[in-house]
Coordinates of C-alpha atoms and ligand atoms in Angstrom, one line a residue:
X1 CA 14.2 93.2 77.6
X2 CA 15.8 96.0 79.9
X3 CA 15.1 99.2 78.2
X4 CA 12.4 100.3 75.4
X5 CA 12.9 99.3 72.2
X6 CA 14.1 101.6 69.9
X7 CA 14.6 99.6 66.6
X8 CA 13.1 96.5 64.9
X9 CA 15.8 94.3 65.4
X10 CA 15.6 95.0 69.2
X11 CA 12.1 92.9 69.8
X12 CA 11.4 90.1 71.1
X13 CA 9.4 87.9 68.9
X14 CA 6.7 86.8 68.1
X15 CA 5.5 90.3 68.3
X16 CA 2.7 92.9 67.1
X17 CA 3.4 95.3 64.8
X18 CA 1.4 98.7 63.7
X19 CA 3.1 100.1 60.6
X20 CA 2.3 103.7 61.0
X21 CA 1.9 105.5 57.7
X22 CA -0.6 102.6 56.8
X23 CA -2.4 102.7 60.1
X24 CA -2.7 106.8 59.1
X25 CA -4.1 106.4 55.8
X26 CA -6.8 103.6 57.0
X27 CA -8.0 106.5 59.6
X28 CA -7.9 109.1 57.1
X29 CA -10.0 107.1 54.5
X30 CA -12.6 106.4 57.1
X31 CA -13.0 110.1 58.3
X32 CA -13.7 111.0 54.8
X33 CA -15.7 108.4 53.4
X34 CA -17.8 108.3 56.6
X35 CA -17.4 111.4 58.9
X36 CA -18.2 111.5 62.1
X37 CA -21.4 109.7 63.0
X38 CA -21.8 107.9 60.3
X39 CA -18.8 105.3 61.3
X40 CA -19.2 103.7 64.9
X41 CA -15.9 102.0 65.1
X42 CA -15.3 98.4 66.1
X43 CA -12.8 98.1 68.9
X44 CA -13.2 94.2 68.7
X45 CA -10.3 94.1 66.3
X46 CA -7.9 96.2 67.7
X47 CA -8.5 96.0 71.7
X48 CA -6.7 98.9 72.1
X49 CA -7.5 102.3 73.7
X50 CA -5.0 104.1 72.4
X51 CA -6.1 103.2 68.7
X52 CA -9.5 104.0 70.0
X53 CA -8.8 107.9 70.8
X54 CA -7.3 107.9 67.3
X55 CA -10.6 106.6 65.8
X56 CA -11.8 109.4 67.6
X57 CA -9.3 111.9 67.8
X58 CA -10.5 111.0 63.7
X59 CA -14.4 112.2 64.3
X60 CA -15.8 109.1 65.0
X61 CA -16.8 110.2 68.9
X62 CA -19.3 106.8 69.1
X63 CA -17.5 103.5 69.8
X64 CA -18.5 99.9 69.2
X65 CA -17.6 97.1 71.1
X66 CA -18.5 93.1 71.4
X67 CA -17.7 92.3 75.6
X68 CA -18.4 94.0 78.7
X69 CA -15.0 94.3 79.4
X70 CA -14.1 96.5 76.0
X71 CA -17.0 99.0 77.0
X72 CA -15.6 99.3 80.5
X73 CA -12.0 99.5 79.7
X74 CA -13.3 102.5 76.9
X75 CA -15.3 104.0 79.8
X76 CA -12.0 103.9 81.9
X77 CA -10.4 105.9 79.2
X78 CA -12.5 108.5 79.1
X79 CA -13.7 107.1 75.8
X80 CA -17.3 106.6 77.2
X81 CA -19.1 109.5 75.0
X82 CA -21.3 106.7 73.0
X83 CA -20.7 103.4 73.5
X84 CA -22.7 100.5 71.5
X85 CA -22.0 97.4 73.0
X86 CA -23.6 95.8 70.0
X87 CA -23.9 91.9 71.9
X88 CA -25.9 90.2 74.3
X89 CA -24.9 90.0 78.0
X90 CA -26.8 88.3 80.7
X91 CA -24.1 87.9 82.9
X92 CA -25.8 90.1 86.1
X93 CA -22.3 91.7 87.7
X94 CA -21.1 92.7 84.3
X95 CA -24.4 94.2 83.6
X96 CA -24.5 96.1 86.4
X97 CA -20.6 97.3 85.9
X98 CA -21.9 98.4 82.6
X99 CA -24.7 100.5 84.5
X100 CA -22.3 102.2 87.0
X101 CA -20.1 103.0 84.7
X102 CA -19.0 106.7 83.8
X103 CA -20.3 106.3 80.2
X104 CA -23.4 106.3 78.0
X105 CA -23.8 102.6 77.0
X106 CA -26.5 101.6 74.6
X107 CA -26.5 96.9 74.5
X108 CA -27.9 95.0 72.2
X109 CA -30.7 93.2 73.1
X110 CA -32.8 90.4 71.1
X111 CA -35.6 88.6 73.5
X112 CA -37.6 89.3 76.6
X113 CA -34.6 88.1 78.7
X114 CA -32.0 90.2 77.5
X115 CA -34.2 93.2 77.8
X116 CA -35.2 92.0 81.6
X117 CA -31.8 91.5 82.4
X118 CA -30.5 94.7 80.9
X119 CA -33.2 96.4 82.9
X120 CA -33.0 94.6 85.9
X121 CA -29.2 95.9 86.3
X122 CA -29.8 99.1 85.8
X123 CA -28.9 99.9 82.3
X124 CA -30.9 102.7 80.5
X125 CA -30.4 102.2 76.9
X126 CA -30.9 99.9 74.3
X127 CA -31.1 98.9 70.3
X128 CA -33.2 95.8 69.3
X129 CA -30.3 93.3 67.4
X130 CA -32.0 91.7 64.6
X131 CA -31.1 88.7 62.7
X132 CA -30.8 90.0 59.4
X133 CA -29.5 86.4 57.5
X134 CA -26.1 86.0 59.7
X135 CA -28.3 83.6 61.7
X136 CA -26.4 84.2 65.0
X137 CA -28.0 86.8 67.5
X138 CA -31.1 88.7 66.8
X139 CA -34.7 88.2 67.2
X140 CA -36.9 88.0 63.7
X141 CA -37.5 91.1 61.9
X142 CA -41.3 90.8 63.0
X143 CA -40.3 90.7 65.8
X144 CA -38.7 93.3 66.4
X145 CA -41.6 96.2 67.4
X146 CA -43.4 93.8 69.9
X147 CA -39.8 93.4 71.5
X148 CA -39.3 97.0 71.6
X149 CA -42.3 98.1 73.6
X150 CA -41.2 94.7 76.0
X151 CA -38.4 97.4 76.7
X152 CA -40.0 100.5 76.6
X153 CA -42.3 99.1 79.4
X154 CA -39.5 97.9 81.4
X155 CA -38.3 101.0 81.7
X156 CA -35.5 101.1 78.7
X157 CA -35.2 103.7 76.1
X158 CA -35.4 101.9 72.6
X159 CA -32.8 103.8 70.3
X160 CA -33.0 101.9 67.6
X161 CA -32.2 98.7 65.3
X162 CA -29.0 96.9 64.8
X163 CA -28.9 94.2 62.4
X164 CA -24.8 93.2 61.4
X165 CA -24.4 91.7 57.4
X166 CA -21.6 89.6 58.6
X167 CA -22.3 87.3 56.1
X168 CA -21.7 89.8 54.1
X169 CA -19.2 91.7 54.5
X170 CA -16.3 89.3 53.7
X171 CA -17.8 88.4 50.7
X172 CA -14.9 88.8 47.4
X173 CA -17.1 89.5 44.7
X174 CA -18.7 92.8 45.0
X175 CA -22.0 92.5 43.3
X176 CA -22.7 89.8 45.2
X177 CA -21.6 91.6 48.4
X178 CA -24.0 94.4 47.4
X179 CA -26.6 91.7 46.9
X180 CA -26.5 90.3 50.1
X181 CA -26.1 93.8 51.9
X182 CA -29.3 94.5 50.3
X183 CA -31.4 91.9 51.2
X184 CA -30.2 92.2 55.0
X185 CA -31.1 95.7 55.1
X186 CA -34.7 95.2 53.6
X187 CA -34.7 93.1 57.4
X188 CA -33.2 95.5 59.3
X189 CA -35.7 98.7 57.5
X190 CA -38.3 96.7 58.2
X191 CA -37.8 96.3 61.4
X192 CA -36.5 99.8 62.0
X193 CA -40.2 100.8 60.8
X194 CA -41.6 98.9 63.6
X195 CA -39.3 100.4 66.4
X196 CA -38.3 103.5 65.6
X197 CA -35.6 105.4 66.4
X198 CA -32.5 107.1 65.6
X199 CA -30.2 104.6 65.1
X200 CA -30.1 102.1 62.3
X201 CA -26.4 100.6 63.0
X202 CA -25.0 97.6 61.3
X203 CA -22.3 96.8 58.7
X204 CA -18.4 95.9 58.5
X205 CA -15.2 96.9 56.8
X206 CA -16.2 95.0 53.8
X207 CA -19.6 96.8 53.0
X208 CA -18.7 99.9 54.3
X209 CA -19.4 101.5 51.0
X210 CA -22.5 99.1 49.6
X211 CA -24.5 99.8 53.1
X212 CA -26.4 102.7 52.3
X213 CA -29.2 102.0 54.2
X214 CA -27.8 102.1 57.6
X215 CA -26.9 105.3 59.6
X216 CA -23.9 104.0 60.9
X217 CA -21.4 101.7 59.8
X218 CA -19.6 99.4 62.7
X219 CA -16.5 98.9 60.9
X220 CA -13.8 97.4 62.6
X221 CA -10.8 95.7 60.5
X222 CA -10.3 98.5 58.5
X223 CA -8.1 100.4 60.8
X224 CA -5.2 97.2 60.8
X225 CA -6.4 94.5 57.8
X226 CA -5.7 91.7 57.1
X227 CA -5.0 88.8 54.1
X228 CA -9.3 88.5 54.1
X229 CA -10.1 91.9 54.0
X230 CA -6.7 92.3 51.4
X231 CA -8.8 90.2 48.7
X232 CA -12.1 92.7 48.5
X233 CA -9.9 95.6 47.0
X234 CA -10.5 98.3 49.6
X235 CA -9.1 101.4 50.0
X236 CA -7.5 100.1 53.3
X237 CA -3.9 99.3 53.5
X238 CA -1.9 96.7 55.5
X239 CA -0.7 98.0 58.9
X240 CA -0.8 94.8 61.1
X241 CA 2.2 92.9 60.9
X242 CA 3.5 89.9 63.1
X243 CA 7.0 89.6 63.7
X244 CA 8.7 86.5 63.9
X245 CA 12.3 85.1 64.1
X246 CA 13.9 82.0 62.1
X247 CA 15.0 79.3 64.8
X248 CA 15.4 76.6 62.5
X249 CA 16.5 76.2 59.1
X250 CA 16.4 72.4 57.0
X251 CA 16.9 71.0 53.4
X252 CA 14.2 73.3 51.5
X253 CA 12.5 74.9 54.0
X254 CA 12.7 76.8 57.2
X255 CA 10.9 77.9 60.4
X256 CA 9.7 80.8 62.5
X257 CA 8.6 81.4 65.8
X258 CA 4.9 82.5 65.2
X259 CA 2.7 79.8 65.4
X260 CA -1.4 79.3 66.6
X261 CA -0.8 81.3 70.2
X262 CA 0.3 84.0 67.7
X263 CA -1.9 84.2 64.9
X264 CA -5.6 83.8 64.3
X265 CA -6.4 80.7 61.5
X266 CA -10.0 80.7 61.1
X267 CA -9.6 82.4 57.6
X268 CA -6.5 80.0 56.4
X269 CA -3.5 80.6 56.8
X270 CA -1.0 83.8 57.4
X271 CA 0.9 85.2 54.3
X272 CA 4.5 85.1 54.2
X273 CA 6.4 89.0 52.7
X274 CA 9.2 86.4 51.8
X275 CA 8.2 83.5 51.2
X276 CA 5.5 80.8 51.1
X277 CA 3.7 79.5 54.1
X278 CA 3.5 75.6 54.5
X279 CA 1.9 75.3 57.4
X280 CA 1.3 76.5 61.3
X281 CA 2.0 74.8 64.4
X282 CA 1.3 75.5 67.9
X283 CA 4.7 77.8 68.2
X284 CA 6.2 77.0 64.7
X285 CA 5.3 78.8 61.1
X286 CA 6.8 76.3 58.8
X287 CA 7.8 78.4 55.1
X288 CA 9.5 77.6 52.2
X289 CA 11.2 80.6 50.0
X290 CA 13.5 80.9 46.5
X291 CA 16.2 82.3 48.9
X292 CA 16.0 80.5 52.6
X293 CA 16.6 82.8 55.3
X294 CA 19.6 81.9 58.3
X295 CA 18.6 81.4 61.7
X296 CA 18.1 84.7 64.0
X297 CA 16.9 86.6 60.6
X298 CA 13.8 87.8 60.8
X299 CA 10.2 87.6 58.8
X300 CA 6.9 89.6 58.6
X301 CA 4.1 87.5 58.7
X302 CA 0.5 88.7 57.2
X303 CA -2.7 87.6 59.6
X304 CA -5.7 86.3 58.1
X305 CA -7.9 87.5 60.6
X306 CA -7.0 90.8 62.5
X307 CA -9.5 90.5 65.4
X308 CA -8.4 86.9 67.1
X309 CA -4.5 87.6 66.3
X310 CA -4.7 90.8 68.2
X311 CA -6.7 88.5 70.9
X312 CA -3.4 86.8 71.7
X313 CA -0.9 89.8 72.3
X314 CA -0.5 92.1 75.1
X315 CA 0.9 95.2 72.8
X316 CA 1.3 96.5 70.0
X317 CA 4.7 98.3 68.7
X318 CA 4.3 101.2 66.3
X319 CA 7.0 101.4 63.8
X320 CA 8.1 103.4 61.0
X321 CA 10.2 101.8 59.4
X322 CA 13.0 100.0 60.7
X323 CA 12.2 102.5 64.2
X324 CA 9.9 101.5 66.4
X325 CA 7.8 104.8 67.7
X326 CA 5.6 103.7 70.8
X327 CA 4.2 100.8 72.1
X328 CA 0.4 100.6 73.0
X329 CA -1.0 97.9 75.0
X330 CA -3.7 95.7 73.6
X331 CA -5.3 97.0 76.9
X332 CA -9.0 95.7 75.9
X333 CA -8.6 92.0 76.4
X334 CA -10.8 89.4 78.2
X335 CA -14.5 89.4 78.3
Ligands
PLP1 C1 -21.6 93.1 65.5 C2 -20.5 93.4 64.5 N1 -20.5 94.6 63.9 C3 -19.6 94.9 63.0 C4 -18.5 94.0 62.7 C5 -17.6 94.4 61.6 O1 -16.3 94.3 61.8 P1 -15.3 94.3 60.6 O2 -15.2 95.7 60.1 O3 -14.0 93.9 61.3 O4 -15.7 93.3 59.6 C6 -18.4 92.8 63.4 C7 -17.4 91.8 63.2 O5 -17.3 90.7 63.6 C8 -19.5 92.5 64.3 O6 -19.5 91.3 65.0

């Protein structure tokens, strides 16, 4: 490609694509359902700094993010006001990149070690990650206040408790959902009682409305979606599209160039706007439709899972419509 896109059919596929009007009504609902504080994005699904600033262009000045290397690259930005990186590191030189950097960072810590480590680099600030029934990081709820004064007397200011429903937050029926969300958070108060604080951060896209218990909600997928999210009736529209172009056309059906180094699978497979997925290869989505498409035409294909699609591209274009507005670079990748 020679010269910026200006139109749709000008990309090269497979491609990114950030419908706009969508991406404006996800911020929207989030400003006003949670103002400011009370949503801590989650850059983890989009990577991006540029949708970042939006997020907080929106009110929501504190950031979340999962690596090192999303905290620094929002530091970089100038995004740095309050960062949660809400995941362990013990890598030592990343640790001490977080502490140098030109940003307040607050990790998540959940044992002696972490907290050591986190100390030993340099950084200032932490929250105590609990394991609130996800059953992947997070120390037990009791013990949660002995761990915190293991900080305090390295040196580390204890802001609070983080405990993420992720098993949770995907979950279609809504009672249910509101069940689970429940019980997590009788963990996560608990443990808050013991450690004090101002921060009692946890939650997702999908409980964003049930978690009333937490002070901040870390809600990430909201901004783009996807075909999981799509099922729990949210307010949140579709934004993230995948471009891809028929190279191949048989008897019954026909294939596109988006395959797994496009698209993340782990929650099934992509959704087709025209027509019905059969199934994904490496570079090959293999579809069948009422009306079969000639090669060269195009199709949209909806992830499952925003946050490992995104993973694989290096930018996003903006569209509206059949125009394509501005590209941003999915500028957050790596660890
Ligand atoms: C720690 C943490 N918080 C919050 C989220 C919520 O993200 P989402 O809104 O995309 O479900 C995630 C997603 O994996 C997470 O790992």
């Amino acid at each position: 490609m020679t010269s910026t896109p200006h139109r749709l059919s000008d990309l090269s596929t497979p491609c990114l694509l950030v419908d706009q009007a969508p991406l404006l009504h996800n911020l929207e609902t989030m400003s006003l359902a949670l103002p400011g504080p009370r949503c801590r994005p989650h850059v983890k699904a989009h990577k991006c700094t540029a949708l970042a600033a939006k997020q907080v262009a929106a009110g929501h000045a504190g950031l979340t993010c999962a690596t090192a290397r999303e905290a620094l690259g929002l530091a970089a930005a100038g995004l740095g006001t309050d960062i949660l990186l809400a995941n362990e590191v013990v890598d030592a030189d990343r640790l001490r990149a977080l502490a140098g950097a030109d940003a307040r960072i607050t990790i998540a810590v959940d044992s002696d070690e972490t907290a050591r480590r986190a100390a030993r680099a340099g950084l200032k600030e932490v929250v105590i990650d609990v394991d609130v029934g996800l059953h992947r990081c997070g120390c037990r709820p009791s013990d949660a206040g002995r761990l915190a004064a293991q900080a305090t007397s390295l040196g580390l200011t204890v802001r609070g408790v983080m405990g993420y429903e992720g098993h949770a937050v995907g979950v279609p029926d809504r009672e249910e959902r509101e069940r689970l969300t429940r019980q997590a958070m009788e963990f996560l108060i608990e443990a808050h009682a013991a450690v004090g604080g101002e921060l009692i951060t946890a939650g997702g896209t999908g409980t964003y409305d049930c978690n009333t218990w937490a002070n901040e909600i870390q809600a990430g997928s909201y901004l783009l979606m996807d075909t999981a999210y799509g099922k729990l009736n949210l307010p949140f529209e579709q934004a993230l599209l995948v471009l891809a172009t028929v190279t191949s056309v048989s008897d019954g059906w026909a294939v596109a160039d988006c395959g797994l180094k496009a698209l993340g699978m782990d929650h099934g497979l992509p959704t087709l706007l025209s027509g019905t997925v059969r199934g994904v290869h490496d570079e090959h989505i293999l579809f069948e439709a009422d009306e079969l498409p000639s090669v060269g035409d195009r199709v949209y294909v909806v992830p499952a899972h925003v946050d490992p699609t995104v993973a694989y591209h290096e930018a996003f274009w903006v569209t509206d419509g059949e125009e394509v507005v501005d590209r941003f670079q999915v500028d957050l990748r790596g660890w």
